[in-house]
Structures are given as C-alpha cells and as structure tokens.
Coordinates of C-alpha atoms in Angstrom, one line a residue:
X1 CA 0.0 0.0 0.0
X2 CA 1.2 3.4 -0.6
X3 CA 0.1 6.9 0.0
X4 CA 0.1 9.5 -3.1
X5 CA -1.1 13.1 -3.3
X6 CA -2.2 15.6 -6.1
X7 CA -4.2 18.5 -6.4
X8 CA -7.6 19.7 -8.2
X9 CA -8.9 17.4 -10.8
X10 CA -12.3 19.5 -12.3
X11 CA -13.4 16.4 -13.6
X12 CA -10.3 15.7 -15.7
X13 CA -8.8 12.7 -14.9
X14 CA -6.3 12.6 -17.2
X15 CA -3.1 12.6 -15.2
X16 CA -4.7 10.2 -12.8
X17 CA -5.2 7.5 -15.6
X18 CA -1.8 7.7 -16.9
X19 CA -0.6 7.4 -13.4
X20 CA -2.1 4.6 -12.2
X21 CA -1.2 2.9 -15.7
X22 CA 2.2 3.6 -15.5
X23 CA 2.8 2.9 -12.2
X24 CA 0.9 -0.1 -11.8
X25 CA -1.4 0.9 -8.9
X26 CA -3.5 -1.5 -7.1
X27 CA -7.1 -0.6 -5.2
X28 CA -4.8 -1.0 -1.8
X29 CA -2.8 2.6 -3.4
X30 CA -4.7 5.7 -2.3
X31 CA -4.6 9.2 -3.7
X32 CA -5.0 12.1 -2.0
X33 CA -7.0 14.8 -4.0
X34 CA -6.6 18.4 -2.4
X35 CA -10.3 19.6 -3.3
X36 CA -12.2 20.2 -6.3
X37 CA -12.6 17.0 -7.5
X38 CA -15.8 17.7 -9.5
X39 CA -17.6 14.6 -9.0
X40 CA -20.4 15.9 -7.5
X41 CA -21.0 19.1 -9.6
X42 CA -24.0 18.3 -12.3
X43 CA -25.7 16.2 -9.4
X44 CA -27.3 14.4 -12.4
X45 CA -26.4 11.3 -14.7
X46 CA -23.2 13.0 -16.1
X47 CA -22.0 12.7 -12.7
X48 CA -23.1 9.1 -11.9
X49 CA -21.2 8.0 -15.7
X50 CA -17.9 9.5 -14.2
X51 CA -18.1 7.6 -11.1
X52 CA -18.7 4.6 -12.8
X53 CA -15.3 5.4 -15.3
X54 CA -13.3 6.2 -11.9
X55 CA -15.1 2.9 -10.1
X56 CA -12.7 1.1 -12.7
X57 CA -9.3 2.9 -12.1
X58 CA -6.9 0.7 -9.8
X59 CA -6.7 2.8 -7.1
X60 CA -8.8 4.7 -4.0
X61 CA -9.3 8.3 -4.8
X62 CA -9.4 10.4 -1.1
X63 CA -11.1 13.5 -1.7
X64 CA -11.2 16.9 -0.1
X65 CA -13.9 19.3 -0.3
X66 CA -13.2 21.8 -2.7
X67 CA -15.6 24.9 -4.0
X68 CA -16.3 23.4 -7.1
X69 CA -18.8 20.5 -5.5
X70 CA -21.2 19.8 -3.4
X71 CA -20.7 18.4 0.4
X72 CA -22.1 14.5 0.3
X73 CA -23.7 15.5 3.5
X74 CA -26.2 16.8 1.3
X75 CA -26.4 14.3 -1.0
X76 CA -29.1 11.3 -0.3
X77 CA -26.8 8.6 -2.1
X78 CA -24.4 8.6 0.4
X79 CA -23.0 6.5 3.5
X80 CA -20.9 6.7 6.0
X81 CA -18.0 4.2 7.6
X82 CA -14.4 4.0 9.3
X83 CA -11.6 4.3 6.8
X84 CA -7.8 5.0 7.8
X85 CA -9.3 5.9 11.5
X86 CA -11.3 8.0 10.6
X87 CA -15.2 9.0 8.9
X88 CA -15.5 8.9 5.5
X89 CA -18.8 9.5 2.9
X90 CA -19.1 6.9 0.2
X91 CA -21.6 5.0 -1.8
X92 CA -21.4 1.4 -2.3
X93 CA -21.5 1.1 -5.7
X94 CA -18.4 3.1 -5.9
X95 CA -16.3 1.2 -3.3
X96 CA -12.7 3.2 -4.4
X97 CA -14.4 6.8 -4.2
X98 CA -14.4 8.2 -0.8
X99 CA -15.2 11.6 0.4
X100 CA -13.0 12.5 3.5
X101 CA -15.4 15.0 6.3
X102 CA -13.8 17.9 7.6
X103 CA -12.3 17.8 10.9
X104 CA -11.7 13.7 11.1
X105 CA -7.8 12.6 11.5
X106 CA -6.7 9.8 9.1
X107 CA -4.0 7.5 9.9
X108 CA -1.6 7.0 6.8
X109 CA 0.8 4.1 7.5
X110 CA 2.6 5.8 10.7
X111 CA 1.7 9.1 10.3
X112 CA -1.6 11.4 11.3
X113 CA -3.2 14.4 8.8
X114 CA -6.5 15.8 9.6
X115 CA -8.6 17.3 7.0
X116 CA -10.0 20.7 6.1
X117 CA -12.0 21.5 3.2
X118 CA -13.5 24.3 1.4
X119 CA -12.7 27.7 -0.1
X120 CA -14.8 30.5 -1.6
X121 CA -15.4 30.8 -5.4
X122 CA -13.4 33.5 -7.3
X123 CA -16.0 32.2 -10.1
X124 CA -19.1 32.7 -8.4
X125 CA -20.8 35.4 -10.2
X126 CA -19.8 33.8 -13.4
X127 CA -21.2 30.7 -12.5
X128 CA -24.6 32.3 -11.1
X129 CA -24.8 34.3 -14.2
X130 CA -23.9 31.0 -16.5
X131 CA -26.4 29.1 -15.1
X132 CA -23.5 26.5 -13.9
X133 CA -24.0 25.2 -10.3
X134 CA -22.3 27.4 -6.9
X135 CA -23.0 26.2 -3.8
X136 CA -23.5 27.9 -0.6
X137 CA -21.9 25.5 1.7
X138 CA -18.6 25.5 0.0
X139 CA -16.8 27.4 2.6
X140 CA -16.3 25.7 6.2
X141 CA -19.6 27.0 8.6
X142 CA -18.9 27.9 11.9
X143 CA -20.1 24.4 13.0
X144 CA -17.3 23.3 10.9
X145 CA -14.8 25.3 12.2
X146 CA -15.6 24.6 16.1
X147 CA -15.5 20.9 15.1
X148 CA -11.9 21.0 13.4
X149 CA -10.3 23.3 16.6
X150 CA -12.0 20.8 18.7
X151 CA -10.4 17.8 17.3
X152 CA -7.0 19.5 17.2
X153 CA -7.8 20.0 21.0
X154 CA -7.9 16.8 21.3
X155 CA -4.4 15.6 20.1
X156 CA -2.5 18.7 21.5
X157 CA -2.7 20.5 18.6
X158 CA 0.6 17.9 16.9
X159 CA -0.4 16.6 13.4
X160 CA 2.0 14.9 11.0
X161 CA -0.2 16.3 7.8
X162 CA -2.7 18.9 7.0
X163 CA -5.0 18.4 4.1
X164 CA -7.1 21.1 3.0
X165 CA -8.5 23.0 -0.4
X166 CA -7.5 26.7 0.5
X167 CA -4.5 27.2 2.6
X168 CA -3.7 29.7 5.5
X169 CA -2.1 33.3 4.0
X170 CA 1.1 32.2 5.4
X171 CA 1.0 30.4 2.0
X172 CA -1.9 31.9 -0.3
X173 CA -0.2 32.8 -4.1
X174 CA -1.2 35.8 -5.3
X175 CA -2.9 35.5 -8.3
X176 CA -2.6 39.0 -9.7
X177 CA -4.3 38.1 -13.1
X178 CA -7.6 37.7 -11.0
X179 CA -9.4 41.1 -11.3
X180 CA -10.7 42.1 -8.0
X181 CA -8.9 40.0 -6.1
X182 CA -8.6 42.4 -3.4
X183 CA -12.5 41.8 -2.7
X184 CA -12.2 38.3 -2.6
X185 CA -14.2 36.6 0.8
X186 CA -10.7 35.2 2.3
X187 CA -12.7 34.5 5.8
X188 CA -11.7 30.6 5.0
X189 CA -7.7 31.8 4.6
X190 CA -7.8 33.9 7.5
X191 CA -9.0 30.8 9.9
X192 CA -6.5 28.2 8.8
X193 CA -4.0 31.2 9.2
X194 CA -5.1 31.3 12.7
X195 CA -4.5 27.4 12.5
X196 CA -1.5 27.2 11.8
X197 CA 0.3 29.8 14.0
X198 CA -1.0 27.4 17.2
X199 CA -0.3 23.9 15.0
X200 CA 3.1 21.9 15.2
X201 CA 3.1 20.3 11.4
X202 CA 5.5 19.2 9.2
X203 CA 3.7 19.4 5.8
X204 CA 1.0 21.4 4.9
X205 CA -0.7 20.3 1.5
X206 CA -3.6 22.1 -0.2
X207 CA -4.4 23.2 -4.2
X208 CA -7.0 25.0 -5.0
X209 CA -4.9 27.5 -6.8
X210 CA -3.6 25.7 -9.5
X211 CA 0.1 25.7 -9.7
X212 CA 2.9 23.3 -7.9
X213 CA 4.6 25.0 -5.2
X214 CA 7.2 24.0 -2.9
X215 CA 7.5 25.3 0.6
X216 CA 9.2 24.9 3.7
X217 CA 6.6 23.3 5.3
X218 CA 4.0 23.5 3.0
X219 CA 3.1 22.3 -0.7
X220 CA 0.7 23.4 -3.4
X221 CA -0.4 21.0 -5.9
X222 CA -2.0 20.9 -9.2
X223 CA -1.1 18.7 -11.8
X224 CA 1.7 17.3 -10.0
X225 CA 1.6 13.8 -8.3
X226 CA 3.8 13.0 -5.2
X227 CA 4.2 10.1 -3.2
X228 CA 2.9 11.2 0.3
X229 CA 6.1 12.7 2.7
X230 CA 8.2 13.0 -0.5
X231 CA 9.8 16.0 -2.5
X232 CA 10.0 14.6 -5.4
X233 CA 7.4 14.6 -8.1
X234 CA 6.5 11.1 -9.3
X235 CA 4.5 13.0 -12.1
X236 CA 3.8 16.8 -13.3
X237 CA 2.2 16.7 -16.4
X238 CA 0.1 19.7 -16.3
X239 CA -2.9 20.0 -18.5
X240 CA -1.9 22.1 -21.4
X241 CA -2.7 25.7 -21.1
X242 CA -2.8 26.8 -24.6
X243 CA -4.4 25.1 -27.8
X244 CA -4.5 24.0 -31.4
X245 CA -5.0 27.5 -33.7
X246 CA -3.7 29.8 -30.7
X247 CA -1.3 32.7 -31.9
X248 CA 1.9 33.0 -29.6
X249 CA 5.1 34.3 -29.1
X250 CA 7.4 32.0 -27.9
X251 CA 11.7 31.5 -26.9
X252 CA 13.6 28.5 -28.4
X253 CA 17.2 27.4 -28.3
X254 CA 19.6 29.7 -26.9
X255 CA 17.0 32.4 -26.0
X256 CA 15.6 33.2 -29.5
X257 CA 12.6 34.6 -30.5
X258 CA 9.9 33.3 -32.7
X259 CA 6.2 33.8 -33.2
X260 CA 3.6 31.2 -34.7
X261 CA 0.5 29.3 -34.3
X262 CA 0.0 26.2 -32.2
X263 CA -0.1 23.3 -34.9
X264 CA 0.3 20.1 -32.2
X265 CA 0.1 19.7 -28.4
X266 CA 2.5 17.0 -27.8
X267 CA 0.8 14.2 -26.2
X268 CA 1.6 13.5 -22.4
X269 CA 4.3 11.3 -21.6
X270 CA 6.2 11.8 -25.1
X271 CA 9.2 13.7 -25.8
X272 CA 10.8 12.9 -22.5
X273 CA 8.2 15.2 -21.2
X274 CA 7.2 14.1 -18.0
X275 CA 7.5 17.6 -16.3
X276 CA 6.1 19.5 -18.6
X277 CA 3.4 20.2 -21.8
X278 CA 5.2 20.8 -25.0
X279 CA 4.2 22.3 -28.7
X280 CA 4.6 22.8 -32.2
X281 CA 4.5 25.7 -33.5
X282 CA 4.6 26.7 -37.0
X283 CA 5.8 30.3 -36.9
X284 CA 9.0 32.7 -37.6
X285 CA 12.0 33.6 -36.3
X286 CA 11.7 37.1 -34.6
X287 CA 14.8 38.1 -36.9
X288 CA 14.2 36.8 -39.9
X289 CA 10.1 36.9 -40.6
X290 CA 10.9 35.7 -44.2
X291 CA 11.1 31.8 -43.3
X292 CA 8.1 29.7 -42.0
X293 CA 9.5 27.0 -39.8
X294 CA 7.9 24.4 -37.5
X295 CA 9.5 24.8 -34.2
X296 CA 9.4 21.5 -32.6
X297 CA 8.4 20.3 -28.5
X298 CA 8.4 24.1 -27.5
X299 CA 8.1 23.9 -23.6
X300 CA 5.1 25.4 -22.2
X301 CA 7.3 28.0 -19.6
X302 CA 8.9 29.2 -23.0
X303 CA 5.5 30.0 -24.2
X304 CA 3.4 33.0 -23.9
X305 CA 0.1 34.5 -25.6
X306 CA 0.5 37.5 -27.9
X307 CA -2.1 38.9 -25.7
X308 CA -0.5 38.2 -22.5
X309 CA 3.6 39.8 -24.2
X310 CA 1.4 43.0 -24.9
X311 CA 0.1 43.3 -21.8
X312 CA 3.6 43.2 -20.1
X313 CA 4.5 45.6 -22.4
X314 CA 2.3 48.3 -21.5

C-alpha cells in the first residue's frame, strides 16, 4: 500500500489514468486529491457516468472538499464508515471513491493528517450568471470550524499532515491576473492562518490554486503527483494551457525569439516530457520573418500569448 497526493482534478482525470497505468497501482494505493474534484458538480447522470469510469481505475481516490462540488452531507446517495481511522462519505456502488469529512484525523501508515475542506469561489458570479452550479456550503460554517479546533484539542494540537482545499495566508499565491482579487471573501484563509500559527506540522498540503509550489513546510499542488512525505514529483504533467490554432510568441534554443501558431500539443508522456506540456509551433524567427518554420516540442514555460507579451508591455 502506498500513499500518493495531487491537487484539483475538475473532472479531468487525465493525469490520474496515466498514473495509475504507468505505475501499476493496485485498489490498496490511495490518492490524495486536495479539493475540487468535481464529481459531484451536475448532481445528475453525467455525474453518476464518471463515477462509474473512476469505479474502474486501480486505485482509491481520497477526496477533499473543494468549492467546485457539493458536500455528500447533502447528498441522499451517500453513506458513512471508518476508513484509515477516521469518517469517510461513500456510496457502495463506488467502493474506491471516498469523500474524507472535515475535521476527522486519518492515519496514513505511521503518520496522522487531519482534513480541512472548502474555499470561496473567485468564479461565483460567473457561475450564477452562466447558469452553472455554486453552492452555498462551500466554505467551512462555523459548525465546521468549532468541530476542526476541537479535534485538534484533542491531540494537542501535533499533526504529521494537513490536508485542505484553500491554505492559511502564510501560504496563499497571489494570483494578480484575477481582477478584483482584493475583494475576494478570504474568511476561510484567514481561519486556517489562525490554525497554523497554534499547529506543530511538518507538511501542509492544499491546491486550490492551480500551480505546484514547494514550501518549507508546505506544498501546493495541481497537476503534479507525489508520493505522500516526498519531495520529489513522481509525475507533473500539467494540463496544457494553450491550444491547437492559438497565436503565440514563444523563446527556443539559446533564448531566441519566434512567433507562430500552435499546430500540435505534444501528447503527455512523449518527448521525454514528463515535467512539462510541450508544442509545435509553425511560426518565424523574430529576426528573420521571411522563413516559416515548424518549431518543434516548444516547452510550455517558453511560451506566452500575444495577448499576455502586450500586456507586459504596457
């Protein structure tokens, strides 16, 4: 058995497929997923057809409340039993798919993490105003919050691990391409802050906020897969941000400068690329627009939106 950890899926379960099949998981392996898993968005058939593709993967998924699905407290379908030490929501017909509840402690091999879900949606009013589902109990209530304190009470306020969506603002990125981010409801990130100047940890491990950061004691995940405890990545695909048709400017070889349009997204795994998304491009050099060439497995860090270079610009 062995512990692994990764961060928001949104329904995409790309990176979990590949992992499993290339690292020969059995239903005994569990991942961790830090929130936002999505399973429990549509709260319709959609939703039932992707348990039933995830019921077939050869691992346990562990999921975290995020903000982008709703609490299976609240959803008739579901039961609860002992799992690790602690409570977890399930339904039977999809034995591998549990739900962890916020405030239980979870024993993984030797070690202890308690769980803390929930964050507020940057996307609400888009969602509202999209007709796509929000829902009100995404952030931990008070209830919630009493419950957590109370169980860190208990064990002296010592935990090995700390699993939640959002993360104290010891750690919270600042996403300065969201507009008003200044307004944003950051009650959540101002509790767990108040967490974790009383809590003795050694890793904190949230996503949420899609990027892979390394900490002291503290890691964000995304796309990245880790084995639980470890530094190392086992995987980091990442989902590719940019697609087929897209105009960018990009650097290549010994910091040169072309321009093009995304002709392939290099498949995952390929190309050696394990770390990171790759492209094609068929585009120019910057110094000499007169030849179209197809620049080859382009790295996604060297690659920016013509867009996004203007912007800087300004």
């Amino acid at each position: 058995m062995k512990y692994y950890i990764t961060g928001d899926c949104h329904r995409h379960f790309r990176k979990v497929e590949f992992f499993c099949r290339h690292h020969g998981t059995t239903r005994k392996d569990v991942l961790i997923l830090l929130g936002d898993v999505g399973i429990n968005f549509f709260l319709d058939d959609s939703d039932k057809k992707l348990k039933e593709e995830l019921s077939k993967l050869p691992i346990t998924l562990f999921c975290v409340h995020g903000n982008h699905e709703e609490r299976p407290e609240y959803i008739g379908s579901y039961y609860k039993k002992i799992w690790c030490g602690g409570a977890v929501s399930f339904e039977p017909q999809y034995s591998n798919i549990l739900f962890a509840i916020d405030g239980e402690i979870y024993k993984f091999g030797k070690k202890k993490g308690i769980v803390i879900g929930g964050a507020y949606s940057v996307d609400r009013e888009y969602r509202l105003l999209a007709g796509l589902p929000w829902f009100q109990n995404e952030q931990p209530s008070e209830k919630v919050k009493k419950r957590v304190e109370k169980e860190l009470e208990k064990i002296g306020w010592k935990v090995d691990y700390v699993f939640s969506h959002t993360c104290p603002l010891l750690y919270e990125p600042t996403p300065k391409e969201v507009i008003g981010f200044e307004k944003i409801d950051r009650s959540t990130e101002e509790w767990l802050d108040s967490i974790a100047k009383k809590l003795q940890y050694t890793k904190w491990y949230f996503g949420h906020y899609h990027d892979n950061i390394q900490y002291a004691d503290a890691e964000l995940l995304y796309e990245g897969i880790k084995e639980l405890g470890k530094e190392d990545y086992l995987q980091k695909l990442g989902r590719p941000k940019y697609r087929v048709g897209e105009k960018v400017y990009f650097l290549y070889g010994k910091e040169q400068e072309g321009y093009g349009t995304i002709s392939v997204v290099d498949g995952y795994g390929t190309f050696g690329q394990a770390r990171e998304v790759s492209y094609d491009i068929m585009g120019f050099d910057c110094n000499e627009p007169e030849s179209r060439i197809l620049f080859k497995h382009i790295e996604e860090s060297k690659v920016q939106r013509f867009e996004e270079m203007l912007d800087e610009s300004l």
